[in-house]
Tab-separated table of C-alpha atoms and ligand atoms in Angstrom:
chain	number	residue	atom	x	y	z
A	1429	MET	CA	142.439	-137.131	53.235
A	1430	SER	CA	143.330	-136.882	49.995
A	1431	THR	CA	141.792	-136.353	46.693
A	1432	LYS	CA	141.198	-138.128	43.565
A	1433	SER	CA	140.693	-135.404	40.478
A	1434	GLY	CA	139.926	-136.836	36.586
A	1435	GLY	CA	137.626	-137.078	34.493
A	1436	LEU	CA	137.393	-133.360	33.621
A	1437	ILE	CA	135.335	-131.941	30.798
A	1438	ARG	CA	137.864	-129.995	29.837
A	1439	PRO	CA	141.410	-130.209	29.200
A	1440	VAL	CA	143.420	-127.550	30.879
A	1441	ALA	CA	147.178	-125.478	29.785
A	1442	ILE	CA	149.955	-123.701	32.074
A	1443	ALA	CA	150.049	-121.146	29.155
A	1444	GLY	CA	152.794	-119.133	30.506
A	1445	THR	CA	155.207	-118.480	34.138
A	1446	GLY	CA	156.602	-115.467	36.019
A	1447	LYS	CA	159.300	-115.034	39.216
A	1448	TYR	CA	160.136	-112.749	41.207
A	1449	LEU	CA	162.763	-112.535	43.842
A	1450	PRO	CA	163.298	-109.869	46.436
A	1451	GLU	CA	167.221	-108.175	45.512
A	1452	LYS	CA	168.954	-108.372	49.101
A	1453	VAL	CA	170.852	-111.882	49.175
A	1454	LEU	CA	171.470	-113.248	52.652
A	1455	THR	CA	173.979	-115.593	52.570
A	1456	ASN	CA	175.018	-119.010	55.163
A	1457	GLU	CA	177.982	-116.303	55.490
A	1458	ASP	CA	175.709	-113.879	56.820
A	1459	LEU	CA	173.947	-115.638	59.036
A	1460	GLN	CA	177.108	-116.912	60.581
A	1461	ARG	CA	177.375	-114.002	62.517
A	1462	MET	CA	173.511	-113.913	63.266
A	1463	VAL	CA	173.421	-117.428	65.286
A	1464	ASP	CA	175.280	-120.395	66.308
A	1465	THR	CA	176.254	-121.618	62.656
A	1466	SER	CA	178.445	-122.367	59.830
A	1467	ASP	CA	178.406	-122.465	56.149
A	1468	GLU	CA	179.929	-126.069	56.169
A	1469	TRP	CA	176.451	-126.750	58.479
A	1470	ILE	CA	174.117	-125.309	56.496
A	1471	THR	CA	175.583	-126.460	53.517
A	1472	GLU	CA	175.694	-130.307	54.334
A	1473	ARG	CA	172.431	-130.297	56.109
A	1474	THR	CA	170.310	-128.638	53.937
A	1475	GLY	CA	172.094	-127.988	50.098
A	1476	ILE	CA	171.390	-124.183	50.466
A	1477	LYS	CA	173.699	-121.375	49.977
A	1478	ARG	CA	171.685	-118.007	49.406
A	1479	ARG	CA	168.593	-117.028	50.229
A	1480	ARG	CA	166.329	-113.674	49.283
A	1481	ILE	CA	165.228	-111.627	52.129
A	1482	ALA	CA	162.447	-108.720	50.815
A	1483	ALA	CA	162.773	-105.188	51.758
A	1484	GLU	CA	160.460	-103.850	55.009
A	1485	HIS	CA	158.539	-101.459	52.210
A	1486	GLU	CA	157.792	-104.964	49.598
A	1487	ALA	CA	154.802	-107.312	51.383
A	1488	THR	CA	153.683	-110.639	50.189
A	1489	SER	CA	151.573	-108.994	47.204
A	1490	ASP	CA	154.312	-106.612	45.723
A	1491	LEU	CA	155.943	-110.217	45.300
A	1492	ALA	CA	152.952	-111.908	43.817
A	1493	VAL	CA	152.633	-109.297	41.366
A	1494	ARG	CA	156.162	-108.526	40.217
A	1495	ALA	CA	155.761	-112.204	39.162
A	1496	ALA	CA	152.324	-112.264	38.036
A	1497	LEU	CA	153.616	-109.270	35.573
A	1498	ASP	CA	156.173	-111.987	34.342
A	1499	ALA	CA	153.246	-114.631	33.545
A	1500	LEU	CA	151.094	-112.481	32.200
A	1501	GLU	CA	153.716	-111.668	29.374
A	1502	ASN	CA	155.246	-114.513	29.265
A	1503	ALA	CA	151.602	-116.104	28.674
A	1504	GLY	CA	150.769	-113.377	26.572
A	1505	VAL	CA	148.097	-112.825	28.067
A	1506	ALA	CA	146.003	-109.560	29.354
A	1507	ALA	CA	145.276	-108.927	33.188
A	1508	ALA	CA	141.628	-107.556	31.814
A	1509	ASP	CA	140.916	-111.219	30.632
A	1510	LEU	CA	141.632	-112.769	33.788
A	1511	ASP	CA	138.436	-114.629	35.075
A	1512	LEU	CA	140.052	-115.818	38.709
A	1513	ILE	CA	143.464	-115.252	40.790
A	1514	ILE	CA	144.397	-116.758	43.246
A	1515	VAL	CA	147.193	-116.481	45.957
A	1516	ALA	CA	148.460	-119.068	47.911
A	1517	THR	CA	150.254	-118.104	50.939
A	1518	VAL	CA	150.839	-117.888	54.733
A	1519	THR	CA	152.103	-114.750	55.180
A	1520	PRO	CA	149.168	-112.754	53.298
A	1521	ASP	CA	149.315	-108.057	53.400
A	1522	MET	CA	146.469	-108.838	55.818
A	1523	ALA	CA	144.042	-110.512	57.527
A	1524	PHE	CA	141.556	-109.209	55.207
A	1525	PRO	CA	140.780	-108.281	51.724
A	1526	ALA	CA	142.438	-111.786	50.039
A	1527	THR	CA	146.085	-110.770	49.486
A	1528	ALA	CA	144.909	-111.963	45.538
A	1529	CYS	CA	142.591	-108.855	45.578
A	1530	PHE	CA	145.961	-106.389	45.727
A	1531	VAL	CA	147.156	-108.320	43.088
A	1532	GLN	CA	143.646	-107.635	41.395
A	1533	LYS	CA	144.003	-103.662	42.269
A	1534	ALA	CA	147.683	-103.418	41.222
A	1535	ILE	CA	147.397	-105.391	37.702
A	1536	GLY	CA	144.041	-104.281	36.732
A	1537	ALA	CA	141.752	-107.062	36.357
A	1538	PRO	CA	138.264	-106.111	37.375
A	1539	LYS	CA	136.708	-108.784	35.330
A	1540	ALA	CA	138.299	-111.667	38.139
A	1541	THR	CA	137.390	-113.160	40.912
A	1542	CYS	CA	139.968	-113.190	43.762
A	1543	PHE	CA	140.847	-115.197	46.889
A	1544	ASP	CA	143.735	-116.667	48.769
A	1545	VAL	CA	144.715	-120.257	49.335
A	1546	SER	CA	146.458	-121.476	52.714
A	1547	ALA	CA	148.391	-124.491	52.509
A	1548	ALA	CA	151.583	-123.592	53.415
A	1549	CYS	CA	154.363	-124.633	50.815
A	1550	ALA	CA	151.753	-126.718	49.060
A	1551	GLY	CA	149.818	-124.249	48.433
A	1552	PHE	CA	150.355	-123.424	45.074
A	1553	LEU	CA	149.817	-126.468	44.076
A	1554	TYR	CA	146.427	-126.552	45.612
A	1555	GLY	CA	145.474	-123.022	43.548
A	1556	MET	CA	146.489	-124.784	40.156
A	1557	GLU	CA	144.092	-127.213	41.052
A	1558	LEU	CA	141.405	-124.996	42.187
A	1559	ALA	CA	141.854	-122.910	38.830
A	1560	ARG	CA	142.222	-125.932	36.546
A	1561	GLN	CA	139.065	-127.011	37.694
A	1562	PHE	CA	137.423	-123.533	37.224
A	1563	ILE	CA	138.338	-123.479	33.737
A	1564	ALA	CA	137.750	-127.640	33.136
A	1565	SER	CA	134.215	-127.184	34.191
A	1566	GLY	CA	133.876	-123.991	31.549
A	1567	ALA	CA	133.302	-121.161	34.479
A	1568	ALA	CA	136.428	-119.582	34.110
A	1569	GLN	CA	138.511	-119.359	30.896
A	1570	LYS	CA	141.638	-117.395	31.814
A	1571	ALA	CA	143.387	-118.185	35.301
A	1572	LEU	CA	146.745	-116.689	37.358
A	1573	VAL	CA	147.535	-118.873	40.368
A	1574	ILE	CA	150.398	-117.330	42.660
A	1575	GLY	CA	152.794	-118.942	44.601
A	1576	ALA	CA	153.906	-115.724	47.670
A	1577	ASP	CA	155.936	-115.267	50.781
A	1578	LYS	CA	157.353	-113.221	52.800
A	1579	LEU	CA	158.706	-115.513	55.133
A	1580	SER	CA	161.224	-113.302	56.795
A	1581	GLY	CA	158.862	-111.782	58.348
A	1582	ILE	CA	157.404	-114.812	60.600
A	1583	ILE	CA	161.282	-116.205	61.112
A	1584	ASP	CA	162.546	-115.781	64.658
A	1585	TRP	CA	165.735	-114.795	63.554
A	1586	THR	CA	167.491	-116.463	66.409
A	1587	ASP	CA	166.624	-119.830	66.460
A	1588	ARG	CA	169.053	-121.449	64.296
A	1589	ASN	CA	166.968	-124.261	63.594
A	1590	THR	CA	164.473	-122.707	61.307
A	1591	CYS	CA	166.177	-119.371	60.157
A	1592	VAL	CA	168.875	-121.213	57.984
A	1593	LEU	CA	166.132	-122.771	55.893
A	1594	PHE	CA	163.871	-119.939	54.975
A	1595	GLY	CA	163.975	-117.353	51.896
A	1596	ASP	CA	161.400	-114.659	50.580
A	1597	GLY	CA	159.461	-114.899	46.725
A	1598	ALA	CA	156.970	-115.198	44.264
A	1599	GLY	CA	156.234	-117.907	41.485
A	1600	ALA	CA	153.237	-117.556	38.935
A	1601	ALA	CA	151.417	-119.391	35.754
A	1602	VAL	CA	148.218	-118.781	33.660
A	1603	LEU	CA	146.430	-121.317	33.292
A	1604	GLN	CA	143.505	-121.385	30.076
A	1605	PRO	CA	142.195	-124.239	27.764
A	1606	ALA	CA	144.188	-126.213	26.443
A	1607	THR	CA	144.598	-126.578	22.371
A	1608	GLU	CA	146.432	-129.633	20.218
A	1609	ASP	CA	149.684	-127.749	20.343
A	1610	SER	CA	149.639	-126.296	24.189
A	1611	SER	CA	150.987	-127.959	26.920
A	1612	GLU	CA	148.202	-129.943	28.809
A	1613	ILE	CA	147.838	-130.936	33.012
A	1614	LEU	CA	147.268	-134.080	32.726
A	1615	SER	CA	147.090	-135.099	36.549
A	1616	ALA	CA	146.831	-133.962	40.226
A	1617	TYR	CA	146.693	-134.961	43.484
A	1618	SER	CA	146.629	-133.485	46.840
A	1619	GLY	CA	146.304	-134.827	50.325
A	1620	SER	CA	146.210	-133.231	54.098
A	1621	ASN	CA	146.955	-134.901	57.560
A	1622	GLY	CA	145.578	-131.728	60.410
A	1623	ASN	CA	146.597	-134.381	63.265
A	1624	LEU	CA	150.193	-133.635	62.491
A	1625	ASP	CA	149.209	-129.518	62.584
A	1626	GLU	CA	152.191	-128.955	65.624
A	1627	ILE	CA	154.736	-130.226	63.761
A	1628	LEU	CA	155.087	-126.984	61.939
A	1629	ASN	CA	153.149	-123.840	62.327
A	1630	VAL	CA	152.944	-120.091	63.664
A	1631	PRO	CA	151.035	-120.942	66.802
A	1632	GLY	CA	150.368	-116.838	67.486
A	1633	GLY	CA	148.786	-114.141	65.523
A	1634	GLY	CA	145.397	-115.640	65.133
A	1635	SER	CA	142.095	-116.175	66.524
A	1636	ARG	CA	143.187	-118.971	69.091
A	1637	LEU	CA	146.036	-116.768	70.273
A	1638	PRO	CA	146.116	-113.394	69.665
A	1639	LEU	CA	149.004	-110.903	69.469
A	1640	THR	CA	148.978	-109.735	72.530
A	1641	ALA	CA	152.330	-108.602	74.905
A	1642	GLU	CA	153.041	-111.702	75.872
A	1643	ASN	CA	152.555	-113.588	72.976
A	1644	LEU	CA	154.518	-111.346	71.368
A	1645	GLY	CA	157.381	-111.517	74.214
A	1646	ALA	CA	157.458	-115.706	74.116
A	1647	LYS	CA	157.518	-114.948	69.815
A	1648	LEU	CA	154.355	-117.080	69.166
A	1649	ASN	CA	154.152	-114.839	66.306
A	1650	THR	CA	157.494	-116.715	64.482
A	1651	MET	CA	157.496	-120.296	62.972
A	1652	LYS	CA	158.082	-123.811	64.774
A	1653	MET	CA	159.172	-126.583	63.190
A	1654	ALA	CA	160.333	-129.963	64.773
A	1655	GLY	CA	162.558	-130.425	61.590
A	1656	ARG	CA	163.816	-134.536	62.268
A	1657	GLU	CA	159.924	-134.958	61.995
A	1658	VAL	CA	159.092	-132.618	59.474
A	1659	TYR	CA	162.045	-134.428	57.035
A	1660	ARG	CA	160.525	-137.517	57.606
A	1661	HIS	CA	156.789	-137.067	56.810
A	1662	ALA	CA	158.189	-134.753	53.757
A	1663	VAL	CA	160.152	-137.645	52.130
A	1664	GLN	CA	157.126	-140.690	52.828
A	1665	THR	CA	154.510	-137.343	51.539
A	1666	MET	CA	156.398	-136.558	48.460
A	1667	MET	CA	157.226	-140.024	47.769
A	1668	SER	CA	153.739	-141.569	47.558
A	1669	ALA	CA	152.125	-138.034	45.917
A	1670	ALA	CA	154.311	-138.512	43.271
A	1671	ARG	CA	153.902	-141.796	42.398
A	1672	GLU	CA	150.162	-141.240	42.537
A	1673	ALA	CA	150.265	-137.912	40.190
A	1674	ILE	CA	152.708	-140.611	37.944
A	1675	ASP	CA	149.992	-143.111	37.995
A	1676	ARG	CA	146.964	-140.964	37.676
A	1677	ALA	CA	148.786	-140.198	34.014
A	1678	GLY	CA	149.231	-143.062	33.085
A	1679	LEU	CA	152.792	-143.059	33.050
A	1680	THR	CA	155.758	-144.321	35.053
A	1681	PRO	CA	158.993	-142.461	36.620
A	1682	ASP	CA	160.753	-143.554	32.849
A	1683	ASP	CA	158.341	-141.273	31.410
A	1684	ILE	CA	159.128	-137.804	33.146
A	1685	SER	CA	161.819	-136.007	31.898
A	1686	CYS	CA	161.868	-133.393	34.033
A	1687	PHE	CA	161.125	-133.672	38.462
A	1688	ILE	CA	160.329	-130.688	40.067
A	1689	PRO	CA	159.831	-130.743	44.311
A	1690	HIS	CA	159.263	-128.399	46.327
A	1691	GLN	CA	162.722	-126.820	47.755
A	1692	ALA	CA	163.410	-127.724	50.914
A	1693	ASN	CA	166.267	-129.787	51.343
A	1694	LEU	CA	168.443	-131.334	49.234
A	1695	ARG	CA	168.768	-134.259	50.828
A	1696	ILE	CA	164.979	-134.720	50.955
A	1697	ILE	CA	165.045	-134.109	47.118
A	1698	GLU	CA	167.917	-137.012	46.704
A	1699	THR	CA	166.370	-139.223	49.262
A	1700	ILE	CA	162.821	-139.054	46.882
A	1701	ALA	CA	165.308	-139.527	43.393
A	1702	GLN	CA	167.107	-142.756	45.277
A	1703	LYS	CA	163.617	-143.820	46.049
A	1704	LEU	CA	162.125	-143.136	43.026
A	1705	GLN	CA	165.337	-144.910	41.261
A	1706	VAL	CA	165.266	-141.719	39.585
A	1707	SER	CA	168.929	-139.945	38.574
A	1708	MET	CA	169.370	-136.515	40.139
A	1709	ASP	CA	170.150	-135.101	36.566
A	1710	ARG	CA	166.409	-135.186	35.956
A	1711	PHE	CA	165.611	-133.228	39.252
A	1712	PHE	CA	165.251	-129.982	39.256
A	1713	VAL	CA	166.687	-128.008	41.810
A	1714	ASN	CA	167.423	-123.939	43.122
A	1715	LEU	CA	167.345	-124.134	46.672
A	1716	THR	CA	171.248	-123.660	46.876
A	1717	GLU	CA	170.324	-119.699	45.675
A	1718	TYR	CA	166.838	-119.297	47.209
A	1719	GLY	CA	166.150	-121.754	49.853
A	1720	ASN	CA	162.729	-122.618	50.473
A	1721	THR	CA	160.629	-119.936	49.413
A	1722	SER	CA	157.522	-121.821	50.518
A	1723	ALA	CA	154.152	-121.896	48.014
A	1724	ALA	CA	156.758	-119.714	45.706
A	1725	ALA	CA	159.336	-122.628	45.409
A	1726	VAL	CA	157.950	-124.728	43.323
A	1727	ALA	CA	156.444	-122.008	41.166
A	1728	ILE	CA	159.693	-120.402	40.748
A	1729	ALA	CA	161.438	-123.580	40.139
A	1730	LEU	CA	159.113	-124.165	37.298
A	1731	ASP	CA	159.542	-120.941	35.693
A	1732	GLU	CA	162.762	-121.361	35.672
A	1733	ALA	CA	163.087	-124.730	34.204
A	1734	GLN	CA	160.864	-123.654	31.270
A	1735	ARG	CA	162.828	-120.506	30.628
A	1736	SER	CA	166.194	-122.421	30.458
A	1737	GLY	CA	165.199	-124.491	28.526
A	1738	ARG	CA	165.728	-127.870	30.572
A	1739	VAL	CA	162.070	-128.466	29.896
A	1740	LYS	CA	161.066	-128.792	26.085
A	1741	ARG	CA	157.504	-129.017	24.799
A	1742	GLY	CA	156.059	-132.573	24.938
A	1743	ASP	CA	158.098	-133.455	27.936
A	1744	HIS	CA	156.150	-134.908	30.831
A	1745	ILE	CA	157.220	-133.137	34.694
A	1746	LEU	CA	156.042	-133.428	37.252
A	1747	MET	CA	155.863	-131.255	40.167
A	1748	VAL	CA	155.064	-132.490	44.040
A	1749	VAL	CA	155.070	-129.967	47.119
A	1750	PHE	CA	154.884	-130.485	50.777
A	1751	GLY	CA	154.237	-128.437	53.557
A	1752	GLY	CA	152.462	-126.995	56.544
A	1753	GLY	CA	148.668	-128.709	57.981
A	1754	LEU	CA	150.434	-131.165	56.938
A	1755	THR	CA	149.596	-130.934	53.461
A	1756	TRP	CA	150.494	-132.452	49.964
A	1757	ALA	CA	150.141	-132.427	46.502
A	1758	SER	CA	151.376	-133.266	42.964
A	1759	SER	CA	150.850	-132.726	39.288
A	1760	VAL	CA	151.769	-133.984	35.981
A	1761	VAL	CA	152.147	-132.102	33.095
A	1762	ARG	CA	153.280	-132.946	29.536
A	1763	TRP	CA	154.498	-129.190	28.581
B	2117	LIG	N1	173.351	-124.727	62.126
B	2117	LIG	C1	173.957	-125.847	63.053
B	2117	LIG	N2	173.686	-126.727	64.244
B	2117	LIG	C2	172.552	-126.265	63.833
B	2117	LIG	C3	171.215	-125.811	63.236
B	2117	LIG	C4	172.360	-124.851	62.506
B	2117	LIG	N3	171.554	-123.587	61.696
B	2117	LIG	N4	170.128	-125.936	63.792
B	2117	LIG	C5	170.092	-127.483	64.120
B	2117	LIG	N5	171.291	-127.581	64.332
B	2117	LIG	C6	172.051	-128.857	65.237
B	2117	LIG	C7	171.044	-129.088	65.938
B	2117	LIG	O1	170.530	-128.206	67.360
B	2117	LIG	C8	171.415	-130.515	66.771
B	2117	LIG	O2	172.321	-130.309	67.923
B	2117	LIG	P1	172.009	-131.527	68.415
B	2117	LIG	O3	172.513	-132.924	67.795
B	2117	LIG	O4	173.006	-130.801	69.354
B	2117	LIG	O5	170.849	-131.407	69.657
B	2117	LIG	C9	172.049	-130.286	65.418
B	2117	LIG	O6	172.397	-129.838	64.784
B	2117	LIG	C10	171.303	-131.711	64.443
B	2117	LIG	O7	170.523	-131.812	64.366
B	2117	LIG	P2	169.131	-132.570	63.412
B	2117	LIG	O8	167.576	-131.451	63.705
B	2117	LIG	O9	168.977	-133.683	64.100
B	2117	LIG	O10	169.029	-132.027	62.164
B	2117	LIG	P3	168.888	-132.952	61.287
B	2117	LIG	O11	170.101	-133.264	60.392
B	2117	LIG	O12	167.626	-133.581	60.867
B	2117	LIG	O13	169.064	-131.445	60.307
B	2117	LIG	C11	167.158	-129.699	59.553
B	2117	LIG	C12	167.979	-130.373	60.417
B	2117	LIG	C13	166.094	-128.943	60.175
B	2117	LIG	C14	167.572	-129.270	57.868
B	2117	LIG	C15	166.148	-131.249	58.586
B	2117	LIG	O14	165.913	-131.895	59.936
B	2117	LIG	C16	165.556	-130.523	57.979
B	2117	LIG	O15	165.459	-130.268	56.640
B	2117	LIG	N6	163.950	-130.734	58.463
B	2117	LIG	C17	162.871	-130.373	57.455
B	2117	LIG	C18	162.595	-129.081	57.204
B	2117	LIG	C19	161.511	-127.960	56.650
B	2117	LIG	O16	161.676	-128.664	54.993
B	2117	LIG	N7	160.887	-127.340	56.779
B	2117	LIG	C20	159.912	-126.910	55.500
B	2117	LIG	C21	159.367	-128.057	54.931
B	2117	LIG	S1	157.788	-127.187	54.113
């Protein structure tokens, strides 16, 4: 159920990162006026205070393009030089073409092979590992990986169990072969458990339950979640994925200066910190501001961690994610 990777030919670096958050802010106070909830409940149970909501005219690729341009500039890489564009998303612009193709068109990357990855909130690290393998094998030189989701379009805004948790956004990274003074991806790990498909999904809108008037009436096009169960599995799988990636990098938790976990719930992060016996000040948290932005979350956090100086050259960082599927993934990078 899980992949092992290692022994690749050529080391790979993260050359730059970027992000985009839509302008509109939805606060806990706003949600109080929409469903039977309170700022106190949301803050206590999740740590979330605000989230960003994309404009109606903004599709997922619009968010992705803004993050992509930011990452390309940060990396000093031209779009025309990209060999590969991967977009991790569960809210593609349309069934096909892939959202990555729309990004290619918008940024001008004619050489790039473009496709999407569907691994929910774990998608960015799935995409990063794919890009790493393309580059490590010599099949690609420069790759752009984007995590982008417009979850606001698949949320039932009358369901207080889910609508308080999520937001929209995009994060991106440019990968290329490592050099002596660059960063280097030291390890990667991923896994899935399709037996747990029902605890987090959007049942309608695909070939199983097409969007008929009846299915739309039953809101089958929106996210369904068994919160407590998801919580339990999130803690378990993120814990073991964190340990696995650290192990594969030949390190211990003490060697990691910055832990960048999926930004789903502050209590999940605090539990992981406690179990790893790592103090919370070594964990990067921005869910207070953005909620859970699905595939974008860890990518946005990575961008903010490195631009704010929280992650410095030579530091070891751990990214660890978890999502519907179930899916999970982790990676250690020497920055
Ligand atoms: N406002 C007020 N009350 C709410 C509420 C809200 N927004 N959402 C749920 N409640 C209520 C429930 O109805 C329940 O009421 P009841 O006891 O009368 O039935 C009560 O709060 C407790 O619900 P419970 O589900 O036990 O709360 P919890 O402490 O587990 O927190 C989550 C709920 C959803 C915040 C938490 O389970 C969670 O974060 N799960 C993981 C979700 C996740 O990360 N999903 C994405 C993964 S990528």
